[in-house]
Short mmCIF file of C-alpha atoms and ligand atoms in Angstrom, two decimals:
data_model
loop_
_atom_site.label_atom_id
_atom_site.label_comp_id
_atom_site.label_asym_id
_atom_site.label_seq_id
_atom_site.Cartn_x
_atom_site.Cartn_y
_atom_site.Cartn_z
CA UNK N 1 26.12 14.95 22.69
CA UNK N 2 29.19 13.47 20.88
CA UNK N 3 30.11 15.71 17.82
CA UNK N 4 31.91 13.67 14.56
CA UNK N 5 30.74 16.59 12.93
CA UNK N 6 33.57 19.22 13.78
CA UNK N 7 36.91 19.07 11.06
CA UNK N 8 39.22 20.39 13.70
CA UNK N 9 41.96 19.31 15.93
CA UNK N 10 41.89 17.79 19.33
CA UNK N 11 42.62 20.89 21.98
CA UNK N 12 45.49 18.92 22.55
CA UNK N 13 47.04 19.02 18.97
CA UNK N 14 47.57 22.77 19.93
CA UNK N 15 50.91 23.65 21.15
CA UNK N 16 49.99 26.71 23.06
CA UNK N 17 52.89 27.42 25.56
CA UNK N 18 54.87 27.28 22.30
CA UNK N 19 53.01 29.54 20.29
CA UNK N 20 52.90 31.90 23.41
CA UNK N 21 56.68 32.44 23.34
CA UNK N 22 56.54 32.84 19.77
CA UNK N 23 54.24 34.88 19.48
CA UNK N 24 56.00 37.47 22.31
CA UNK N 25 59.00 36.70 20.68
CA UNK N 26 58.08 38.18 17.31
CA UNK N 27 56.19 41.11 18.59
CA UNK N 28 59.87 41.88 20.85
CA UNK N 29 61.62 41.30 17.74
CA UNK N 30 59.75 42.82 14.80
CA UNK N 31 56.77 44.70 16.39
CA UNK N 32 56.25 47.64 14.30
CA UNK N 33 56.23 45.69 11.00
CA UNK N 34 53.98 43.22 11.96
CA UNK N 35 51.50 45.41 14.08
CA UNK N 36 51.71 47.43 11.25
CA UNK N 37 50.19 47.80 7.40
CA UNK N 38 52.13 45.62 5.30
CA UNK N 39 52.14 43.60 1.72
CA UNK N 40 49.02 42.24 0.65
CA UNK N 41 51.03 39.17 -0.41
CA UNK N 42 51.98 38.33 3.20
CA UNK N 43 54.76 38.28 5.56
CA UNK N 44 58.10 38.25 3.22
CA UNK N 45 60.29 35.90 6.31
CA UNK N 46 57.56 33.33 5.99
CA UNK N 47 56.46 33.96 2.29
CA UNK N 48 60.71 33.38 1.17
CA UNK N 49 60.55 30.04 3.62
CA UNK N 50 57.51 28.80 1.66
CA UNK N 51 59.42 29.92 -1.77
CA UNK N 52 62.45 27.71 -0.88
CA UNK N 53 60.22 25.01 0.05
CA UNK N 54 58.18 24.80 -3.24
CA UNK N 55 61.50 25.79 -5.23
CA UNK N 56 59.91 28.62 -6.71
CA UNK N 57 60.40 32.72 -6.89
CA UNK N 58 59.13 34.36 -4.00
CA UNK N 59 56.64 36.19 -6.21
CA UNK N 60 55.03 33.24 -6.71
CA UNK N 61 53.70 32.94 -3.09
CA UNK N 62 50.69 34.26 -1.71
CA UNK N 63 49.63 34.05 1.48
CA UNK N 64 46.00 34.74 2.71
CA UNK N 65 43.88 34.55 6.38
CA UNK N 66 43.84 30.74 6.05
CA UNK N 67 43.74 28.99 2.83
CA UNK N 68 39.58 29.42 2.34
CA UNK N 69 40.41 32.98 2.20
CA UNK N 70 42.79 32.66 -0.89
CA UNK N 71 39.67 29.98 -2.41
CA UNK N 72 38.30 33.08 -2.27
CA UNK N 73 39.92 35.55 -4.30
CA UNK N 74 40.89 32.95 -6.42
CA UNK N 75 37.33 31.59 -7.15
CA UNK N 76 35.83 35.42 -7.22
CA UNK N 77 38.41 36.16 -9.95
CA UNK N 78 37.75 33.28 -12.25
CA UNK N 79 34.27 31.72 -11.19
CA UNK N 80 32.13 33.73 -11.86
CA UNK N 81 29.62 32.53 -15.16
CA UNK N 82 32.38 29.53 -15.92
CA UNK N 83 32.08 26.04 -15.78
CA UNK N 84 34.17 24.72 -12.51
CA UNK N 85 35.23 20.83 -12.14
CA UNK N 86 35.24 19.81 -8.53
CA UNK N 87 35.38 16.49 -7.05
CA UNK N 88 31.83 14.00 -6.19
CA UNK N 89 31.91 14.38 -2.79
CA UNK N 90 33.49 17.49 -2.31
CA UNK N 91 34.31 20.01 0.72
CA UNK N 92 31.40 21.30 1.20
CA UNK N 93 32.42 25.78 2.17
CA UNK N 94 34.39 25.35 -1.69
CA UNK N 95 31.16 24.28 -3.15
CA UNK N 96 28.57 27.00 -1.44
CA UNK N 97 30.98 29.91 -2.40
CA UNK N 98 30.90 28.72 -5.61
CA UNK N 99 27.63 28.41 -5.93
CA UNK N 100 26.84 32.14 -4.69
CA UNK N 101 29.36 33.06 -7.08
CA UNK N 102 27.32 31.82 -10.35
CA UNK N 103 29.70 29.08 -11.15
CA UNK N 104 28.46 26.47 -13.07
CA UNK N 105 29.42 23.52 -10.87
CA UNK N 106 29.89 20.16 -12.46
CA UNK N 107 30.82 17.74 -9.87
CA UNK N 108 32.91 14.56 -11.22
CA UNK N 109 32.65 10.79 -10.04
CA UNK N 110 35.42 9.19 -7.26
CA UNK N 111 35.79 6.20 -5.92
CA UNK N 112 37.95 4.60 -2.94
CA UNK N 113 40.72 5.56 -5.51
CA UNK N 114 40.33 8.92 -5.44
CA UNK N 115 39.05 10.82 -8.68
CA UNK N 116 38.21 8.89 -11.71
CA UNK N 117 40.25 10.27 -14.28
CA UNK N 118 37.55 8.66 -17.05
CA UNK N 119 34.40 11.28 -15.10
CA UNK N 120 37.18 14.45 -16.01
CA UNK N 121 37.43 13.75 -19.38
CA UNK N 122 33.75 13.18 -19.73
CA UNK N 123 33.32 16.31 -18.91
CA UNK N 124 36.07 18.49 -20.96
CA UNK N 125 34.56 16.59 -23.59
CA UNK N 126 30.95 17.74 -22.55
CA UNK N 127 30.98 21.38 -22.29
CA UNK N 128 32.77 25.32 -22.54
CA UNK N 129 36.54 24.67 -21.21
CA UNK N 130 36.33 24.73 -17.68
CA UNK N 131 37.66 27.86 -15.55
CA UNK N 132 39.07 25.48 -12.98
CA UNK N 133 39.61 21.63 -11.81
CA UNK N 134 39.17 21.76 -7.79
CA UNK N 135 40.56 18.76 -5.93
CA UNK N 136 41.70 17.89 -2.98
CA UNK N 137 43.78 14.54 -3.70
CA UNK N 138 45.36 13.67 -0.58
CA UNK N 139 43.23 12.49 2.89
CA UNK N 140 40.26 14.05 1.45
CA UNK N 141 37.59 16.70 3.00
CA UNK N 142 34.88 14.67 3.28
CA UNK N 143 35.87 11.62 2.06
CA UNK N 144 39.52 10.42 3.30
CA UNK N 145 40.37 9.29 0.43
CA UNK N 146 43.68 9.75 -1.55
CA UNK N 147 44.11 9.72 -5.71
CA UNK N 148 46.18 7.00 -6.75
CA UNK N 149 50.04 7.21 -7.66
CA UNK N 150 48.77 6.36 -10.85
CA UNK N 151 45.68 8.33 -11.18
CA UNK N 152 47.99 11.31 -10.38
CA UNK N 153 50.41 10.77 -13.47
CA UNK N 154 46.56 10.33 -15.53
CA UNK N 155 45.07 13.73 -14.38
CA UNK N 156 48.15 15.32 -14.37
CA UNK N 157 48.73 14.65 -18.32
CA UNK N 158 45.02 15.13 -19.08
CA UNK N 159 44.97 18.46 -17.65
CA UNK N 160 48.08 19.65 -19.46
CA UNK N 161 46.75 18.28 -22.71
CA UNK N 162 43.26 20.23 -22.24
CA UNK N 163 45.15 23.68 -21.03
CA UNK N 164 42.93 22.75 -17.87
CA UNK N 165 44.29 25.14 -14.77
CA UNK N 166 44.13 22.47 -11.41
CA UNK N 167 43.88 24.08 -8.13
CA UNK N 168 45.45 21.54 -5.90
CA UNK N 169 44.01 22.14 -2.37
CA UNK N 170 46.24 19.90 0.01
CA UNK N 171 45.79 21.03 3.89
CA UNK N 172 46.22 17.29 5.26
CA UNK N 173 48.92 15.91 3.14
CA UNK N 174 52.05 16.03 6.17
CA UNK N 175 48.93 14.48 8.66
CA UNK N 176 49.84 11.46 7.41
CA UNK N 177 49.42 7.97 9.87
CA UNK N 178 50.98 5.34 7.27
CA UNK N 179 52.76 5.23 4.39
CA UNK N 180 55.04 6.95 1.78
CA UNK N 181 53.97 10.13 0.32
CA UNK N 182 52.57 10.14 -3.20
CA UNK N 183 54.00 12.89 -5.47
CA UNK N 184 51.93 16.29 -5.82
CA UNK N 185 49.66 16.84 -9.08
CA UNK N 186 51.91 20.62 -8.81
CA UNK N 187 55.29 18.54 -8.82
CA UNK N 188 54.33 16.21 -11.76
CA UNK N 189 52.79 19.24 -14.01
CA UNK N 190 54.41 22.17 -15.48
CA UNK N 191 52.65 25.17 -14.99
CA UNK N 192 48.80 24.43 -15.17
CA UNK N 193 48.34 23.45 -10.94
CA UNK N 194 47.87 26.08 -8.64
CA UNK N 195 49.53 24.63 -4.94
CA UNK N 196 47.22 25.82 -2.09
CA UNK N 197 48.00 24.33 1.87
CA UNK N 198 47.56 25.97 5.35
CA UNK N 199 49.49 25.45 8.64
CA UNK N 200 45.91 25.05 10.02
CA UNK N 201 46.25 21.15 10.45
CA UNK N 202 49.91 21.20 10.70
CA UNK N 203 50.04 24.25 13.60
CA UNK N 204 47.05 26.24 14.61
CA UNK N 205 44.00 26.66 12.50
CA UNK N 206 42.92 29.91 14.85
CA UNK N 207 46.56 31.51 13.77
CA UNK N 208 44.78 31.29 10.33
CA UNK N 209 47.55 30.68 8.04
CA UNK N 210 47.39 29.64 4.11
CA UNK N 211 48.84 30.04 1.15
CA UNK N 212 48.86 29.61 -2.48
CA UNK N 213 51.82 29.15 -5.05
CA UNK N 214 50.44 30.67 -8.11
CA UNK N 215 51.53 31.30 -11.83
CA UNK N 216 53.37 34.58 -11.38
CA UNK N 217 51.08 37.35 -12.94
CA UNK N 218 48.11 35.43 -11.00
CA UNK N 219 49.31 35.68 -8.31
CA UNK N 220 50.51 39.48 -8.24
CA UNK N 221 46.45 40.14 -9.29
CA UNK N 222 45.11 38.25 -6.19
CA UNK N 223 47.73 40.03 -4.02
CA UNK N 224 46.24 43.37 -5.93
CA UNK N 225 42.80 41.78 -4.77
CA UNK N 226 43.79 40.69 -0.91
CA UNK N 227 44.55 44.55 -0.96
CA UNK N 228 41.85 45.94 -2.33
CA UNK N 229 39.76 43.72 0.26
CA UNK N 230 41.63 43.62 3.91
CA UNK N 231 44.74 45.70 2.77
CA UNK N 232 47.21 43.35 4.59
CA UNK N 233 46.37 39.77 6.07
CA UNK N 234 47.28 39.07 9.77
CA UNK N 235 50.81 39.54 9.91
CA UNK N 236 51.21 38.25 13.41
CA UNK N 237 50.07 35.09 12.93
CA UNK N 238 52.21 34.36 10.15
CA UNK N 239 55.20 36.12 11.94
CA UNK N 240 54.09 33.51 14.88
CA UNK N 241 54.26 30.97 12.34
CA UNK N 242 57.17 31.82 11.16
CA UNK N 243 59.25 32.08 14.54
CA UNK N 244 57.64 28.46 15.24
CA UNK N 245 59.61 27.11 12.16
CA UNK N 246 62.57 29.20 12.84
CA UNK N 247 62.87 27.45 16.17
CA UNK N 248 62.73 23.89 14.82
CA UNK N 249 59.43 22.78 16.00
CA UNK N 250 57.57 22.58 12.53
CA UNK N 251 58.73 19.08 11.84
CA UNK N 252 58.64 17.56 15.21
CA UNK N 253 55.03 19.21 16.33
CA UNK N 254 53.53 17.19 12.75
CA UNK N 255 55.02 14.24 14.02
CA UNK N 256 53.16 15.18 17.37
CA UNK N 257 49.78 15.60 16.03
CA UNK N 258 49.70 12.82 13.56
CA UNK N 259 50.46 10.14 16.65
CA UNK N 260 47.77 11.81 18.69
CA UNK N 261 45.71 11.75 15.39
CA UNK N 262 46.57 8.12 14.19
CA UNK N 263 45.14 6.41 17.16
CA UNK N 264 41.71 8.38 16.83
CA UNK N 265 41.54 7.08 13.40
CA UNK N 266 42.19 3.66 14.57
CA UNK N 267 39.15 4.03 16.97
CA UNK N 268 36.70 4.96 14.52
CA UNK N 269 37.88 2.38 11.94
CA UNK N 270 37.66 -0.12 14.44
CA UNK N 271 34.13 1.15 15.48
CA UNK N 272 32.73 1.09 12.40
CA UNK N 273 33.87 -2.39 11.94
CA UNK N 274 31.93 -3.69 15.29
CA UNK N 275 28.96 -1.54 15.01
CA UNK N 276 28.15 -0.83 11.69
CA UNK N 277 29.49 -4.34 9.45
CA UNK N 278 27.01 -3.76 6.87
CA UNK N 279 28.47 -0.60 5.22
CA UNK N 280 31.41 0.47 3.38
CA UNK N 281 33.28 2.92 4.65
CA UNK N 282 36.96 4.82 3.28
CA UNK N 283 40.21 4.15 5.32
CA UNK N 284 42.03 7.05 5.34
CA UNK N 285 46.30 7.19 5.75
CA UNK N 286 46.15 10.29 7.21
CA UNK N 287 44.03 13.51 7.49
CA UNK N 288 40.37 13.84 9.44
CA UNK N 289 37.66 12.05 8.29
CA UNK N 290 36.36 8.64 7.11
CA UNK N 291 33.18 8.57 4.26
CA UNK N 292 30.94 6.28 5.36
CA UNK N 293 28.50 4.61 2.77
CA UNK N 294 25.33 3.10 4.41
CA UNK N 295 23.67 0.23 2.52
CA UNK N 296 22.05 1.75 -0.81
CA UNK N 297 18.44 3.12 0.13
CA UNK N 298 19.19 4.61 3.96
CA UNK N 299 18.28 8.08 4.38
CA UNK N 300 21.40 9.00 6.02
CA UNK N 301 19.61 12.66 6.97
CA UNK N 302 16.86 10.59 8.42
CA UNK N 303 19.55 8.69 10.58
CA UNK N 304 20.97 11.99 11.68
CA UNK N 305 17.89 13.64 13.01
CA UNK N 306 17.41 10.88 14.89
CA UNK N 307 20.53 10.40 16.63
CA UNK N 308 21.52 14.02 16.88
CA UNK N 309 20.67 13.83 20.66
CA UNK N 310 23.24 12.02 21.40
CA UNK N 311 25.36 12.46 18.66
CA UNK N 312 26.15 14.43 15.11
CA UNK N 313 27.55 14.28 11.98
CA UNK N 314 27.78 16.02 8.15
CA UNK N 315 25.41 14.33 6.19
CA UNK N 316 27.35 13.38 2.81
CA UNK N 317 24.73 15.60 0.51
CA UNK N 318 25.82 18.62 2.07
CA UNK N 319 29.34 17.69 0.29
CA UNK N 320 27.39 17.02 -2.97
CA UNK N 321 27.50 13.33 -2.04
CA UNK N 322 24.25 10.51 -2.10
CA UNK N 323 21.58 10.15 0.10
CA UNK N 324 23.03 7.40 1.89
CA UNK N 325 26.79 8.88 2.72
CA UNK N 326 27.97 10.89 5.83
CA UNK N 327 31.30 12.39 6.77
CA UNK N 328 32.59 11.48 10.29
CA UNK N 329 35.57 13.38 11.71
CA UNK N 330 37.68 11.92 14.27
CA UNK N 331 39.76 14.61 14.61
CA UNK N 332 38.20 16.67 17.65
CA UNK N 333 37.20 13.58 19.92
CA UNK N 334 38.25 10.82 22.41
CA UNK N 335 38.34 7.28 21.29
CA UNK N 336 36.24 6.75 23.99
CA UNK N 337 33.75 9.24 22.42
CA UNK N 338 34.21 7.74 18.96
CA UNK N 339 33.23 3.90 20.43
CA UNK N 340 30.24 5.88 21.96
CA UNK N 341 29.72 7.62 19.23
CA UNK N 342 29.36 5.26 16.74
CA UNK N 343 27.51 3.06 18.73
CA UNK N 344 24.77 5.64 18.96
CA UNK N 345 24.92 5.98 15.05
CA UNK N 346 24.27 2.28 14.98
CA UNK N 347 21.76 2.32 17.35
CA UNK N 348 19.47 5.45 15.01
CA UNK N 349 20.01 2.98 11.94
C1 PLP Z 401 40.11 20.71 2.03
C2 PLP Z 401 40.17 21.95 2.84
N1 PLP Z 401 40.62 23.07 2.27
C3 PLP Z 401 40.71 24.22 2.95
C4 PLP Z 401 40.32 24.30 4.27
C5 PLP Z 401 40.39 25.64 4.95
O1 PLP Z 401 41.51 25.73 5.74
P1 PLP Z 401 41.99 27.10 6.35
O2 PLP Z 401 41.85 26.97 7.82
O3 PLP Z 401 43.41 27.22 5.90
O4 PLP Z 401 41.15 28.21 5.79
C6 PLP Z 401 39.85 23.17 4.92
C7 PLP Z 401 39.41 23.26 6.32
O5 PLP Z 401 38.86 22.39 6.91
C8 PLP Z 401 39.76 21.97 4.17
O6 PLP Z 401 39.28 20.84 4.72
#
């Protein structure tokens, strides 16, 4: 069974004799801080790195157990009975826990250019001033897509106009196979985006590493709330983390992963192209996964049950998307696999 279900990286993408030295390093070095209790906020080496990187106060910077952690305490603080914007297909954990949290989840149109900028002011037209705007505007989770150059500069003055707080969720942006970076809905807004990333894609996700750059007093309440819930995160991973940086192999150990990445997204885009010529499908510059659209009227579920012995994939509802969409992730597999893959997808359609 071939799995273009699984978001996570190739075994390969992990550098583990690297993170092994680092890890003993940090524990030689600094041992009874980080195997101790410590700030709620995070490790201060990594969270003052992370500072200087954003070009903001360190008291800006919160870092959680990976960044769905921080979604979290960030969605339990201001989700709860409020309207929340979040993207048409959308990642799909995001969604549940807001769900379970009573949010009132209104889920806005995209298209191969990202977000429609028309669907968000629809709906701060529609209805009580939303809590929140949740996107995810570069290499999408599910869809692959990235929000237009353009686009960005739209949302980014719509949002300031309507007071609307963004949370910018942006784990894939440095896995990037082509291209020039577009600029960050946090760098082209003053105030009203909330930054949130995770060296999961970039590093390790089992190190389980995220953080969030915050308006200030926000951020000292969800530090008040990581606290009151697991009193300090994992300070050895981010210590790990850290020491990995320190030593120079951030940079080069991206560049790594996104060539080892790249030609896995090559395979499935050419795949899709033999096997499957009568859908529509995203073509994502970077990140994990490609959307594929099946002609209008397939019961993509249907098409899953029936492959799913020989291989699997998200169907796109369980992202909020139509009946006919799935997410495929190339991230985890073999080109080899993907071919096969695909061609088994074919084959159940
Ligand atoms: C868009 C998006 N946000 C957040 C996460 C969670 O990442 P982390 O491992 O930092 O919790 C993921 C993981 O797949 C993701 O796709």
């Amino acid at each position: 069974m071939i799995s273009l279900a699984r978001g996570v990286p190739a075994p390969e993408c992990l550098a583990v004799d690297a993170l092994a030295e680092c890890a003993k390093a940090v524990l030689e070095a600094d041992g009874t801080t980080i195997l101790s209790y410590g700030p709620g906020a995070g490790y201060g080496p990594l969270r003052n790195w992370l500072a200087d990187r954003h070009g903001v106060d360190v008291s800006r910077i919160l870092i959680t157990n990976g960044s769905l952690q921080g979604f979290v305490l960030l969605a339990q603080h201001l989700a709860p009975g409020r309207r929340v914007l979040v993207e048409n297909p959308t990642y799909d954990r995001p969604l549940k826990i807001l769900r379970e949290l009573g949010a009132d989840v209104v889920a806005l149109d995209m298209d191969d250019e990202g977000l429609i900028p028309e669907a968000l002011e629809a709906a701060l037209a529609a209805g009580d001033p939303p809590a929140l705007l949740y996107t995810i505007p570069t290499f999408q989770n599910p869809s692959g897509r990235t929000l237009t150059t353009e686009r960005r500069r739209r949302i980014a003055e719509i949002a300031s106009a309507a007071n609307l707080l963004v949370l910018e969720d942006d784990p894939y942006g440095l896995v990037r196979y082509e291209g020039e970076p577009e600029p960050s809905l946090f760098d082209l807004t003053g105030g009203n985006v909330i930054y949130s990333s995770s060296f999961s894609k970039t590093i390790a996700p089992g190190l389980r590493v995220g953080w969030f750059v915050l308006p200030e007093r926000l951020a000292a309440e969800l530090a008040a709330s990581a606290t009151a819930t697991y009193i300090t995160p994992v300070l050895l991973g981010q210590a790990t983390v850290y020491e990995f940086i320190r030593r120079g192999l951030f940079e080069p150990n991206v560049e790594r992963v996104a060539g080892l990445l790249r030609g896995r997204r090559d395979a499935m885009l050419e795949a899709l192209a033999e096997d499957l010529p009568d859908a529509h499908w995203s073509q994502p510059a970077g990140g994990y996964f490609v959307w594929l659209e099946l002609p209008d009227g397939t019961d993509a579920g249907g098409v899953l049950a029936r492959a799913a012995s020989g291989v699997i994939a998200v169907p796109g509802t369980d992202c909020g998307g139509a009946p006919n969409t799935i997410r495929l992730a190339f991230s985890y597999v073999t080109p080899a696999e993907i071919h096969e893959g695909i061609r088994r997808l074919a084959a159940a359609i």
